[in-house]
Tab-separated table of C-alpha atoms in Angstrom:
chain	number	residue	atom	x	y	z
A	864	UNK	CA	0.000	0.000	0.000
A	865	UNK	CA	1.047	3.573	-0.654
A	866	UNK	CA	0.029	6.415	1.667
A	867	UNK	CA	0.097	9.946	0.370
A	868	UNK	CA	1.688	12.624	2.583
A	869	UNK	CA	-0.303	15.466	4.099
A	870	UNK	CA	-2.358	16.272	7.187
A	871	UNK	CA	-5.878	14.841	7.252
A	872	UNK	CA	-9.213	15.978	8.620
A	873	UNK	CA	-12.333	13.925	9.235
A	874	UNK	CA	-14.242	12.005	11.864
A	875	UNK	CA	-14.172	8.427	13.122
A	876	UNK	CA	-16.147	6.212	15.457
A	877	UNK	CA	-13.744	3.815	17.135
A	878	UNK	CA	-14.487	0.079	16.774
A	879	UNK	CA	-15.582	-2.119	19.684
A	880	UNK	CA	-12.876	-2.985	22.191
A	881	UNK	CA	-11.546	-6.408	21.312
A	882	UNK	CA	-10.349	-6.791	24.913
A	883	UNK	CA	-13.885	-6.298	26.224
A	884	UNK	CA	-15.521	-8.320	23.450
A	885	UNK	CA	-13.299	-11.368	24.094
A	886	UNK	CA	-14.471	-11.376	27.698
A	887	UNK	CA	-18.153	-10.832	26.906
A	888	UNK	CA	-18.083	-13.635	24.320
A	889	UNK	CA	-16.532	-16.091	26.778
A	890	UNK	CA	-18.896	-15.177	29.620
A	891	UNK	CA	-21.911	-15.516	27.338
A	892	UNK	CA	-20.626	-18.869	26.132
A	893	UNK	CA	-20.123	-20.188	29.671
A	894	UNK	CA	-23.652	-19.041	30.524
A	895	UNK	CA	-24.946	-21.282	27.735
A	896	UNK	CA	-25.591	-18.556	25.145
A	897	UNK	CA	-24.415	-19.935	21.804
A	898	UNK	CA	-26.241	-17.627	19.376
A	899	UNK	CA	-23.531	-14.971	19.396
A	900	UNK	CA	-20.714	-16.998	17.824
A	901	UNK	CA	-21.312	-16.375	14.121
A	902	UNK	CA	-18.398	-14.552	12.516
A	903	UNK	CA	-19.222	-11.137	11.023
A	904	UNK	CA	-17.342	-9.407	8.222
A	905	UNK	CA	-16.692	-6.442	10.521
A	906	UNK	CA	-15.035	-8.611	13.214
A	907	UNK	CA	-11.313	-8.169	13.664
A	908	UNK	CA	-9.112	-11.243	13.245
A	909	UNK	CA	-8.665	-11.838	16.991
A	910	UNK	CA	-12.423	-11.816	17.637
A	911	UNK	CA	-12.951	-14.163	14.695
A	912	UNK	CA	-10.443	-16.530	16.317
A	913	UNK	CA	-12.255	-16.481	19.661
A	914	UNK	CA	-15.641	-17.065	18.025
A	915	UNK	CA	-14.322	-20.002	16.008
A	916	UNK	CA	-12.667	-21.545	19.052
A	917	UNK	CA	-15.787	-21.164	21.190
A	918	UNK	CA	-17.829	-22.730	18.382
A	919	UNK	CA	-15.381	-25.659	18.357
A	920	UNK	CA	-15.846	-26.049	22.122
A	921	UNK	CA	-19.558	-26.733	21.595
A	922	UNK	CA	-18.559	-30.115	20.137
A	923	UNK	CA	-19.499	-33.246	22.082
A	924	UNK	CA	-16.058	-34.644	21.338
A	925	UNK	CA	-13.553	-34.773	24.175
A	926	UNK	CA	-10.764	-33.621	21.835
A	927	UNK	CA	-11.157	-30.355	19.949
A	928	UNK	CA	-9.031	-28.302	17.579
A	929	UNK	CA	-8.979	-24.606	18.443
A	930	UNK	CA	-7.790	-22.341	15.578
A	931	UNK	CA	-6.277	-19.403	17.475
A	932	UNK	CA	-4.655	-17.752	14.459
A	933	UNK	CA	-2.285	-15.099	15.794
A	934	UNK	CA	-4.469	-14.183	18.763
A	935	UNK	CA	-2.594	-14.429	22.056
A	936	UNK	CA	-5.766	-13.410	23.899
A	937	UNK	CA	-7.714	-16.310	22.429
A	938	UNK	CA	-5.045	-18.856	23.341
A	939	UNK	CA	-4.381	-17.539	26.845
A	940	UNK	CA	-8.062	-17.187	27.727
A	941	UNK	CA	-9.280	-20.482	26.305
A	942	UNK	CA	-6.451	-22.807	27.319
A	943	UNK	CA	-7.601	-22.978	30.977
A	944	UNK	CA	-11.284	-22.646	30.011
A	945	UNK	CA	-11.176	-25.621	27.641
A	946	UNK	CA	-9.363	-27.688	30.292
A	947	UNK	CA	-11.977	-26.732	32.918
A	948	UNK	CA	-14.665	-27.930	30.497
A	949	UNK	CA	-12.937	-31.327	30.313
A	950	UNK	CA	-11.700	-30.852	26.747
A	951	UNK	CA	-8.385	-31.977	25.348
A	952	UNK	CA	-7.561	-29.017	23.126
A	953	UNK	CA	-5.151	-28.862	20.209
A	954	UNK	CA	-4.260	-25.218	19.623
A	955	UNK	CA	-3.480	-24.099	16.085
A	956	UNK	CA	-1.111	-21.096	16.130
A	957	UNK	CA	0.043	-18.789	13.374
A	958	UNK	CA	2.682	-16.094	13.013
A	959	UNK	CA	4.709	-15.371	16.137
A	960	UNK	CA	2.139	-16.871	18.479
A	961	UNK	CA	4.125	-20.068	19.006
A	962	UNK	CA	7.144	-18.070	20.178
A	963	UNK	CA	5.228	-15.692	22.438
A	964	UNK	CA	4.732	-16.560	26.153
A	965	UNK	CA	2.002	-19.201	26.431
A	966	UNK	CA	0.765	-21.657	29.042
A	967	UNK	CA	-1.394	-24.584	28.027
A	968	UNK	CA	-3.524	-26.502	30.516
A	969	UNK	CA	-4.594	-30.068	29.798
A	970	UNK	CA	-5.716	-31.170	33.244
A	971	UNK	CA	-7.042	-28.332	35.369
A	972	UNK	CA	-7.768	-29.080	39.020
A	973	UNK	CA	-8.518	-26.818	42.005
A	974	UNK	CA	-5.435	-25.516	43.799
A	975	UNK	CA	-2.996	-22.638	44.035
A	976	UNK	CA	-1.802	-21.147	40.743
A	977	UNK	CA	1.416	-19.128	40.962
A	978	UNK	CA	1.917	-16.619	38.134
A	979	UNK	CA	4.428	-13.972	37.183
A	980	UNK	CA	2.541	-10.692	37.022
A	981	UNK	CA	4.867	-8.969	34.568
A	982	UNK	CA	4.429	-11.221	31.508
A	983	UNK	CA	0.762	-10.921	30.522
A	984	UNK	CA	-2.401	-10.213	32.463
A	985	UNK	CA	-4.165	-12.490	29.966
A	986	UNK	CA	-2.948	-15.557	31.878
A	987	UNK	CA	-4.776	-14.218	34.920
A	988	UNK	CA	-7.969	-13.567	32.955
A	989	UNK	CA	-7.980	-17.092	31.530
A	990	UNK	CA	-7.791	-18.607	35.012
A	991	UNK	CA	-10.412	-16.222	36.395
A	992	UNK	CA	-12.852	-17.490	33.767
A	993	UNK	CA	-11.931	-21.152	34.272
A	994	UNK	CA	-11.562	-21.603	38.041
A	995	UNK	CA	-15.251	-20.990	38.942
A	996	UNK	CA	-16.097	-24.071	36.832
A	997	UNK	CA	-13.965	-26.449	38.918
A	998	UNK	CA	-15.321	-28.663	41.704
A	999	UNK	CA	-13.255	-26.970	44.424
A	1000	UNK	CA	-11.844	-23.615	45.514
A	1001	UNK	CA	-8.655	-22.143	44.037
A	1002	UNK	CA	-6.237	-19.269	44.489
A	1003	UNK	CA	-4.120	-17.168	42.130
A	1004	UNK	CA	-0.862	-15.965	43.702
A	1005	UNK	CA	1.399	-13.419	41.974
A	1006	UNK	CA	5.152	-13.929	42.114
A	1007	UNK	CA	5.776	-10.371	40.895
A	1008	UNK	CA	3.655	-7.189	40.669
A	1009	UNK	CA	0.759	-7.416	38.216
A	1010	UNK	CA	1.130	-5.237	35.108
A	1011	UNK	CA	-1.770	-4.040	32.919
A	1012	UNK	CA	-3.998	-4.505	35.959
A	1013	UNK	CA	-6.763	-2.547	34.227
A	1014	UNK	CA	-7.451	-5.513	31.960
A	1015	UNK	CA	-7.872	-7.779	34.989
A	1016	UNK	CA	-10.264	-5.194	36.449
A	1017	UNK	CA	-12.220	-5.416	33.175
A	1018	UNK	CA	-12.378	-9.205	33.592
A	1019	UNK	CA	-13.608	-8.863	37.167
A	1020	UNK	CA	-16.322	-6.490	35.981
A	1021	UNK	CA	-17.541	-8.942	33.352
A	1022	UNK	CA	-17.445	-11.803	35.869
A	1023	UNK	CA	-19.426	-9.782	38.402
A	1024	UNK	CA	-22.173	-9.156	35.834
A	1025	UNK	CA	-22.181	-12.901	35.205
A	1026	UNK	CA	-22.778	-13.561	38.912
A	1027	UNK	CA	-19.292	-14.946	39.511
A	1028	UNK	CA	-17.723	-14.110	42.887
A	1029	UNK	CA	-13.961	-13.460	43.048
A	1030	UNK	CA	-12.249	-12.354	46.254
A	1031	UNK	CA	-9.124	-10.202	46.144
A	1032	UNK	CA	-6.278	-11.214	48.481
A	1033	UNK	CA	-2.905	-9.715	49.305
A	1034	UNK	CA	-1.199	-12.155	46.948
A	1035	UNK	CA	-3.834	-12.256	44.201
A	1036	UNK	CA	-7.332	-13.764	44.091
A	1037	UNK	CA	-9.412	-16.477	45.729
A	1038	UNK	CA	-12.054	-18.136	43.543
A	1039	UNK	CA	-14.774	-20.490	44.769
A	1040	UNK	CA	-15.563	-23.514	42.639
A	1041	UNK	CA	-18.933	-24.858	41.441
A	1042	UNK	CA	-20.168	-21.418	40.411
A	1043	UNK	CA	-22.690	-20.895	37.626
A	1044	UNK	CA	-22.459	-18.270	34.924
A	1045	UNK	CA	-25.653	-16.278	34.492
A	1046	UNK	CA	-24.493	-13.621	32.074
A	1047	UNK	CA	-26.742	-11.192	30.212
A	1048	UNK	CA	-25.835	-9.594	26.850
A	1049	UNK	CA	-23.618	-6.538	27.343
A	1050	UNK	CA	-22.813	-3.605	25.067
A	1051	UNK	CA	-19.171	-3.680	24.001
A	1052	UNK	CA	-17.065	-0.675	24.953
A	1053	UNK	CA	-15.286	1.452	22.384
A	1054	UNK	CA	-11.616	0.559	21.896
A	1055	UNK	CA	-9.191	2.940	23.621
A	1056	UNK	CA	-6.264	1.220	21.882
A	1057	UNK	CA	-7.766	2.007	18.471
A	1058	UNK	CA	-8.548	5.587	19.496
A	1059	UNK	CA	-4.868	6.062	20.347
A	1060	UNK	CA	-3.922	6.183	16.662
A	1061	UNK	CA	-6.309	9.062	15.980
A	1062	UNK	CA	-5.178	10.904	19.110
A	1063	UNK	CA	-1.641	10.486	17.795
A	1064	UNK	CA	-2.724	11.898	14.432
A	1065	UNK	CA	-4.178	14.981	16.136
A	1066	UNK	CA	-1.022	15.441	18.187
A	1067	UNK	CA	0.891	15.653	14.886
A	1068	UNK	CA	-1.398	18.377	13.511
A	1069	UNK	CA	-4.255	16.421	11.936
A	1070	UNK	CA	-7.859	17.389	12.675
A	1071	UNK	CA	-9.838	14.214	13.394
A	1072	UNK	CA	-12.949	14.035	15.550
A	1073	UNK	CA	-12.934	10.815	17.597
A	1074	UNK	CA	-16.136	9.383	19.097
A	1075	UNK	CA	-17.272	6.106	20.616
A	1076	UNK	CA	-14.586	6.071	23.309
A	1077	UNK	CA	-15.697	4.719	26.682
A	1078	UNK	CA	-14.919	7.327	29.329
A	1079	UNK	CA	-15.400	5.000	32.325
A	1080	UNK	CA	-13.475	2.060	30.897
A	1081	UNK	CA	-10.882	-0.002	32.754
A	1082	UNK	CA	-8.778	-0.210	29.595
A	1083	UNK	CA	-5.230	0.902	30.476
A	1084	UNK	CA	-4.870	2.491	27.028
A	1085	UNK	CA	-7.365	5.195	27.987
A	1086	UNK	CA	-4.297	7.216	29.056
A	1087	UNK	CA	-3.438	7.712	25.373
A	1088	UNK	CA	-5.282	11.009	24.954
A	1089	UNK	CA	-3.655	12.567	28.014
A	1090	UNK	CA	-0.156	11.307	27.221
A	1091	UNK	CA	-0.312	12.505	23.623
A	1092	UNK	CA	-1.600	15.907	24.634
A	1093	UNK	CA	1.103	16.378	27.279
A	1094	UNK	CA	3.966	14.475	25.611
A	1095	UNK	CA	6.023	14.140	28.815
A	1096	UNK	CA	9.779	13.775	28.671
A	1097	UNK	CA	9.575	10.229	30.119
A	1098	UNK	CA	6.811	7.668	29.645
A	1099	UNK	CA	6.531	4.302	31.414
A	1100	UNK	CA	4.686	1.981	28.994
A	1101	UNK	CA	4.694	-1.109	31.220
A	1102	UNK	CA	0.957	-0.638	31.915
A	1103	UNK	CA	0.043	0.295	28.331
A	1104	UNK	CA	2.425	-1.447	25.915
A	1105	UNK	CA	-0.069	-1.490	23.042
A	1106	UNK	CA	0.033	2.283	22.619
A	1107	UNK	CA	3.825	2.488	22.539
A	1108	UNK	CA	3.949	2.552	18.702
A	1109	UNK	CA	1.668	5.604	18.265
A	1110	UNK	CA	3.211	7.273	21.327
A	1111	UNK	CA	6.647	6.958	19.747
A	1112	UNK	CA	5.353	8.481	16.493
A	1113	UNK	CA	4.078	11.475	18.456
A	1114	UNK	CA	7.419	11.745	20.265
A	1115	UNK	CA	9.162	11.749	16.880
A	1116	UNK	CA	7.087	14.702	15.684
A	1117	UNK	CA	7.679	16.896	18.714
A	1118	UNK	CA	10.906	18.844	18.810
A	1119	UNK	CA	12.215	17.386	22.035
A	1120	UNK	CA	13.600	14.178	23.502
A	1121	UNK	CA	11.314	11.479	24.939
A	1122	UNK	CA	12.496	8.458	26.910
A	1123	UNK	CA	10.300	5.337	27.085
A	1124	UNK	CA	10.769	2.936	30.017
A	1125	UNK	CA	9.029	-0.324	30.953
A	1126	UNK	CA	9.722	-1.703	27.473
A	1127	UNK	CA	10.360	-5.360	28.399
A	1128	UNK	CA	7.000	-6.790	27.260
A	1129	UNK	CA	7.163	-4.892	23.956
A	1130	UNK	CA	9.619	-7.473	22.666
A	1131	UNK	CA	7.022	-10.245	23.193
A	1132	UNK	CA	4.215	-8.847	21.040
A	1133	UNK	CA	3.275	-9.625	17.419
A	1134	UNK	CA	6.705	-8.225	16.663
A	1135	UNK	CA	9.589	-6.999	18.754
A	1136	UNK	CA	7.973	-3.581	18.888
A	1137	UNK	CA	11.037	-1.834	20.256
A	1138	UNK	CA	13.189	-2.908	17.324
A	1139	UNK	CA	10.308	-2.426	14.892
A	1140	UNK	CA	9.656	1.175	15.939
A	1141	UNK	CA	13.369	1.926	16.057
A	1142	UNK	CA	13.575	0.943	12.398
A	1143	UNK	CA	10.340	2.779	11.503
A	1144	UNK	CA	11.434	6.032	13.118
A	1145	UNK	CA	14.879	5.891	11.579
A	1146	UNK	CA	13.269	5.331	8.166
A	1147	UNK	CA	11.213	8.459	8.853
A	1148	UNK	CA	14.558	10.193	9.471
A	1149	UNK	CA	14.217	10.430	13.265
A	1150	UNK	CA	17.133	9.517	15.525
A	1151	UNK	CA	16.671	7.043	18.390
A	1152	UNK	CA	18.740	5.346	21.080
A	1153	UNK	CA	18.131	1.971	22.714
A	1154	UNK	CA	19.516	0.301	25.815
A	1155	UNK	CA	18.336	-2.631	27.926
A	1156	UNK	CA	15.824	-0.598	29.938
A	1157	UNK	CA	14.769	2.291	27.733
A	1158	UNK	CA	14.108	3.584	24.232
A	1159	UNK	CA	14.796	7.249	23.503
A	1160	UNK	CA	13.340	9.282	20.626
A	1161	UNK	CA	15.012	12.522	19.533
A	1162	UNK	CA	12.048	14.374	18.085
A	1163	UNK	CA	11.993	16.853	15.219
A	1164	UNK	CA	9.854	19.895	14.442
A	1165	UNK	CA	10.226	19.273	10.726
A	1166	UNK	CA	8.664	16.798	8.362
A	1167	UNK	CA	9.490	13.099	8.283
A	1168	UNK	CA	11.098	11.409	5.297
A	1169	UNK	CA	8.969	9.316	2.983
A	1170	UNK	CA	10.106	5.986	1.606
A	1171	UNK	CA	9.564	2.263	1.933
A	1172	UNK	CA	8.534	0.925	5.331
A	1173	UNK	CA	8.272	-2.498	6.914
A	1174	UNK	CA	5.295	-3.236	9.174
A	1175	UNK	CA	6.782	-6.452	10.590
A	1176	UNK	CA	3.259	-7.866	9.980
A	1177	UNK	CA	2.234	-6.123	13.200
A	1178	UNK	CA	-1.107	-4.320	13.134
A	1179	UNK	CA	-0.049	-1.585	15.540
A	1180	UNK	CA	3.183	-0.900	13.664
A	1181	UNK	CA	1.336	-0.632	10.330
A	1182	UNK	CA	-1.232	1.837	11.672
A	1183	UNK	CA	1.478	3.910	13.343
A	1184	UNK	CA	3.321	4.193	10.033
A	1185	UNK	CA	0.122	5.500	8.415
A	1186	UNK	CA	-0.198	8.176	11.095
A	1187	UNK	CA	3.450	9.122	10.614
A	1188	UNK	CA	2.846	9.450	6.868
A	1189	UNK	CA	0.665	12.496	7.515
A	1190	UNK	CA	3.810	14.375	8.586
A	1191	UNK	CA	6.000	13.018	5.781
A	1192	UNK	CA	7.401	15.070	2.913
A	1193	UNK	CA	6.843	12.277	0.397
A	1194	UNK	CA	4.776	9.131	-0.137
A	1195	UNK	CA	5.087	6.228	2.292
A	1196	UNK	CA	5.202	2.711	0.842
A	1197	UNK	CA	3.916	0.156	3.366
A	1198	UNK	CA	4.674	-3.522	2.823
A	1199	UNK	CA	1.635	-5.014	4.594
A	1200	UNK	CA	-1.434	-2.974	5.460
A	1201	UNK	CA	-3.703	-6.023	5.699
A	1202	UNK	CA	-2.274	-6.924	9.129
A	1203	UNK	CA	-4.346	-4.057	10.592
A	1204	UNK	CA	-7.330	-6.439	10.384
A	1205	UNK	CA	-6.029	-8.116	13.541
A	1206	UNK	CA	-7.550	-5.335	15.620
A	1207	UNK	CA	-8.981	-2.626	13.314
A	1208	UNK	CA	-10.188	-3.980	9.945
A	1209	UNK	CA	-11.614	-0.661	8.736
A	1210	UNK	CA	-8.638	1.518	9.717
A	1211	UNK	CA	-7.105	2.056	6.294
A	1212	UNK	CA	-10.468	2.455	4.554
A	1213	UNK	CA	-11.396	5.157	7.090
A	1214	UNK	CA	-7.996	6.791	6.712
A	1215	UNK	CA	-8.289	6.921	2.918
A	1216	UNK	CA	-11.736	8.547	3.046
A	1217	UNK	CA	-10.451	11.611	4.899
A	1218	UNK	CA	-9.904	15.040	3.364
A	1219	UNK	CA	-6.648	16.954	3.472
A	1220	UNK	CA	-6.406	19.812	5.950
A	1221	UNK	CA	-5.010	22.196	3.316
A	1222	UNK	CA	-7.450	21.211	0.595
A	1223	UNK	CA	-11.146	21.906	1.074
A	1224	UNK	CA	-12.590	21.724	-2.446
A	1225	UNK	CA	-10.892	18.890	-4.323
A	1226	UNK	CA	-12.758	15.873	-5.671
A	1227	UNK	CA	-12.029	12.241	-4.830
A	1228	UNK	CA	-10.837	10.317	-7.881
A	1229	UNK	CA	-10.337	6.552	-8.117
A	1230	UNK	CA	-8.005	5.034	-10.685
A	1231	UNK	CA	-7.070	1.533	-11.787
A	1232	UNK	CA	-3.488	0.858	-12.873
A	1233	UNK	CA	-2.177	-2.154	-14.752
A	1234	UNK	CA	1.094	-3.293	-16.333
A	1235	UNK	CA	1.982	-6.501	-18.169
A	1236	UNK	CA	5.201	-5.589	-19.938
A	1237	UNK	CA	8.840	-5.576	-18.842
A	1238	UNK	CA	9.531	-4.354	-15.272
A	1239	UNK	CA	5.887	-4.142	-14.209
A	1240	UNK	CA	6.483	-3.083	-10.595
A	1241	UNK	CA	8.750	-0.226	-11.600
A	1242	UNK	CA	6.160	1.074	-14.062
A	1243	UNK	CA	3.470	1.051	-11.376
A	1244	UNK	CA	5.709	2.879	-8.907
A	1245	UNK	CA	6.722	5.443	-11.534
A	1246	UNK	CA	3.094	6.046	-12.478
A	1247	UNK	CA	2.135	6.680	-8.847
A	1248	UNK	CA	5.036	9.081	-8.371
A	1249	UNK	CA	3.999	11.031	-11.475
A	1250	UNK	CA	0.352	11.082	-10.447
A	1251	UNK	CA	1.355	12.429	-7.043
A	1252	UNK	CA	3.358	15.190	-8.733
A	1253	UNK	CA	0.424	16.504	-10.804
A	1254	UNK	CA	-0.494	20.101	-10.044
A	1255	UNK	CA	-3.727	20.734	-8.124
A	1256	UNK	CA	-3.663	17.059	-7.135
A	1257	UNK	CA	-2.934	15.148	-3.915
A	1258	UNK	CA	-2.087	11.460	-3.623
A	1259	UNK	CA	-4.434	9.911	-1.056
A	1260	UNK	CA	-3.092	6.391	-1.348
A	1261	UNK	CA	-2.649	3.265	-3.407
A	1262	UNK	CA	-3.614	-0.333	-2.762
A	1263	UNK	CA	-1.336	-3.311	-2.555
A	1264	UNK	CA	-0.344	-4.882	-5.862
A	1265	UNK	CA	-2.026	-8.042	-7.150
A	1266	UNK	CA	-1.143	-10.269	-10.098
A	1267	UNK	CA	-3.977	-11.262	-12.416
A	1268	UNK	CA	-4.609	-13.111	-15.636
A	1269	UNK	CA	-5.143	-10.924	-18.729
A	1270	UNK	CA	-8.758	-10.262	-19.759
A	1271	UNK	CA	-9.997	-9.801	-23.341
A	1272	UNK	CA	-6.519	-9.857	-24.892
A	1273	UNK	CA	-5.441	-11.499	-28.162
A	1274	UNK	CA	-4.373	-15.120	-27.734
A	1275	UNK	CA	-0.739	-14.331	-28.538
A	1276	UNK	CA	-0.583	-12.150	-25.402
A	1277	UNK	CA	-2.511	-14.448	-23.056
A	1278	UNK	CA	0.608	-15.546	-21.150
A	1279	UNK	CA	1.523	-12.005	-20.087
A	1280	UNK	CA	0.073	-11.565	-16.608
A	1281	UNK	CA	-0.828	-8.156	-15.211
A	1282	UNK	CA	0.161	-6.417	-12.041
A	1283	UNK	CA	-2.826	-4.342	-10.930
A	1284	UNK	CA	-3.195	-1.592	-8.365
A	1285	UNK	CA	-5.807	0.981	-7.373
A	1286	UNK	CA	-5.026	4.629	-6.630
A	1287	UNK	CA	-7.005	7.369	-4.905
A	1288	UNK	CA	-6.345	11.025	-5.675
A	1289	UNK	CA	-7.886	14.288	-4.632
A	1290	UNK	CA	-7.790	16.678	-7.531
A	1291	UNK	CA	-9.013	20.116	-8.611
A	1292	UNK	CA	-8.352	19.293	-12.261
A	1293	UNK	CA	-11.474	18.850	-14.375
A	1294	UNK	CA	-12.084	15.220	-15.459
A	1295	UNK	CA	-11.050	15.751	-19.100
A	1296	UNK	CA	-7.977	17.741	-18.086
A	1297	UNK	CA	-7.003	14.999	-15.611
A	1298	UNK	CA	-7.452	12.413	-18.373
A	1299	UNK	CA	-5.073	14.378	-20.630
A	1300	UNK	CA	-2.454	14.451	-17.869
A	1301	UNK	CA	-2.884	10.709	-17.350
A	1302	UNK	CA	-2.395	10.018	-21.061
A	1303	UNK	CA	0.778	12.113	-20.911
A	1304	UNK	CA	2.065	10.000	-18.025
A	1305	UNK	CA	1.303	6.814	-19.956
A	1306	UNK	CA	3.218	8.157	-22.969
A	1307	UNK	CA	6.248	9.115	-20.858
A	1308	UNK	CA	6.279	5.575	-19.454
A	1309	UNK	CA	6.323	4.014	-22.918
A	1310	UNK	CA	2.644	3.247	-23.483
A	1311	UNK	CA	2.083	2.742	-27.235
A	1312	UNK	CA	-1.472	2.432	-28.598
A	1313	UNK	CA	-0.950	0.597	-31.893
A	1314	UNK	CA	-3.074	-2.505	-31.304
A	1315	UNK	CA	-6.188	-2.964	-29.186
A	1316	UNK	CA	-5.490	-4.716	-25.853
A	1317	UNK	CA	-1.826	-5.158	-26.716
A	1318	UNK	CA	0.717	-5.443	-23.874
A	1319	UNK	CA	1.324	-2.149	-22.156
A	1320	UNK	CA	3.980	-0.741	-19.856
A	1321	UNK	CA	1.249	1.102	-17.984
A	1322	UNK	CA	-2.506	1.470	-18.290
A	1323	UNK	CA	-4.299	4.063	-16.145
A	1324	UNK	CA	-8.096	4.202	-16.154
A	1325	UNK	CA	-10.273	6.727	-14.329
A	1326	UNK	CA	-12.909	4.643	-12.517
A	1327	UNK	CA	-14.781	7.433	-10.777
A	1328	UNK	CA	-14.491	11.185	-10.276
A	1329	UNK	CA	-16.428	12.078	-7.149
A	1330	UNK	CA	-20.146	11.866	-8.112
A	1331	UNK	CA	-19.586	13.136	-11.667
A	1332	UNK	CA	-21.390	11.321	-14.472
A	1333	UNK	CA	-20.461	11.754	-18.111
A	1334	UNK	CA	-20.641	9.747	-21.327
A	1335	UNK	CA	-18.441	11.095	-24.083
A	1336	UNK	CA	-16.181	9.558	-26.700
A	1337	UNK	CA	-13.187	10.468	-24.554
A	1338	UNK	CA	-14.442	9.485	-21.104
A	1339	UNK	CA	-17.305	7.596	-19.452
A	1340	UNK	CA	-17.847	8.127	-15.711
A	1341	UNK	CA	-18.212	6.172	-13.630
A	1342	UNK	CA	-16.443	3.381	-15.515
A	1343	UNK	CA	-19.264	1.161	-16.827
A	1344	UNK	CA	-17.575	-2.228	-16.353
A	1345	UNK	CA	-15.347	-1.686	-13.350
A	1346	UNK	CA	-17.674	-3.513	-10.941
A	1347	UNK	CA	-17.455	-6.637	-13.134
A	1348	UNK	CA	-13.678	-6.790	-12.930
A	1349	UNK	CA	-12.175	-8.238	-9.783
A	1350	UNK	CA	-8.754	-6.780	-10.610
A	1351	UNK	CA	-10.367	-3.331	-10.289
A	1352	UNK	CA	-12.968	-3.876	-7.563
A	1353	UNK	CA	-10.656	-5.794	-5.207
A	1354	UNK	CA	-7.865	-3.200	-4.927
A	1355	UNK	CA	-10.401	-0.368	-4.680
A	1356	UNK	CA	-12.202	-2.165	-1.850
A	1357	UNK	CA	-8.897	-2.232	0.068
A	1358	UNK	CA	-8.956	1.582	-0.142
A	1359	UNK	CA	-12.532	1.779	1.097
A	1360	UNK	CA	-14.150	2.243	-2.325
A	1361	UNK	CA	-16.992	-0.151	-3.089
A	1362	UNK	CA	-18.265	-0.274	-6.659
A	1363	UNK	CA	-21.951	-0.652	-7.419
């Protein structure tokens, strides 16, 4: 994906908190409610994993396969729960999940459970859900101070609504066995972790209205708004590791030095987020320093560099790069935007729909690019760079690149596969004038129109120009057949454009 530079303005409603939804789903399930497990298109990947695993646990079989995907929450919550239900669970793990801290239970009995409190509060939550199901009383004892305690408080709140009694002790918790879940459907809170990216955007000069945030939440990441507004010289992220990536982007854009402490658990996430953000910030042209206990960002008042960025297949790194792109002086090329679906599936579509702060009257234009001759990737990149350089025009973004079979080409060219990509622009050029500029770009990149549907170095079609409709010999808007062509509709959908 390509992200055009420039400050944005718009409004967003944050998605449901996946932390809260995991807990509500499990409590409902243990109360016998099974009608809430169907996977929805709007679900993030982690919630899909929990729903699929809970559905698998409805099986009468003693052995079940639980497809956890990359969701550490799903695995850590359901390992003790499945054992308490008498299931022998086989956990399917993807990505880095196998190498992240995990604890699997295959024979759960009442007793004392000793846990380190500084690895993940999710281990505590899993036991708090499972222990009330056992036939005797149990205790959880912490061997070190509990971090991210707000998430455990969220669990206790959900359990209380389900009628489950948990007693706090000096060392941890005491949980009576033989309890019954009696949970009622609960509204899911807005996600403070998701809101953090938009707060970060505003701290960098964007103008984005954020709604749907739960003011009374236990989510530790609720501190994001305050921290990004104040930007203190030192920030301890041990209680809120998930907002470290956007916090470090904000630190990079402020002209002072910020030191992050409590970074130990950041190395155990979907990526080593300390190393990942060090590389991201340095690609943006921002200096950093790293030692065993801290990560220091030497912020700048100027713009960031553009260029090619690696997301490390980490949703929070990818979204942070997008926010940083708004302060960049050139386009940002992101290797994997799809990983954002782990927590915020609509993030990039919402981002692409926003206006530019310095541009109030331009029209949104969608384009489809294709190349099936010579160095196809280079031609696509060159076309995007030239489109971004057009006067009275802003590059909003470009989709990832897909390879497709040729359509409606002469047989002699049928083996030449296309690389296809969608592009969004905002432009003040009239449609016909924009078309002329596009044809000029095609010509400069070696496009020759001697034979219909012959191979081409680059092909750029205008698919839509805001709500404009026209039907002339030169241009038909919107494109009459675009919705029938997957190589057009698919990339545009990635950018939040759905064709009718």
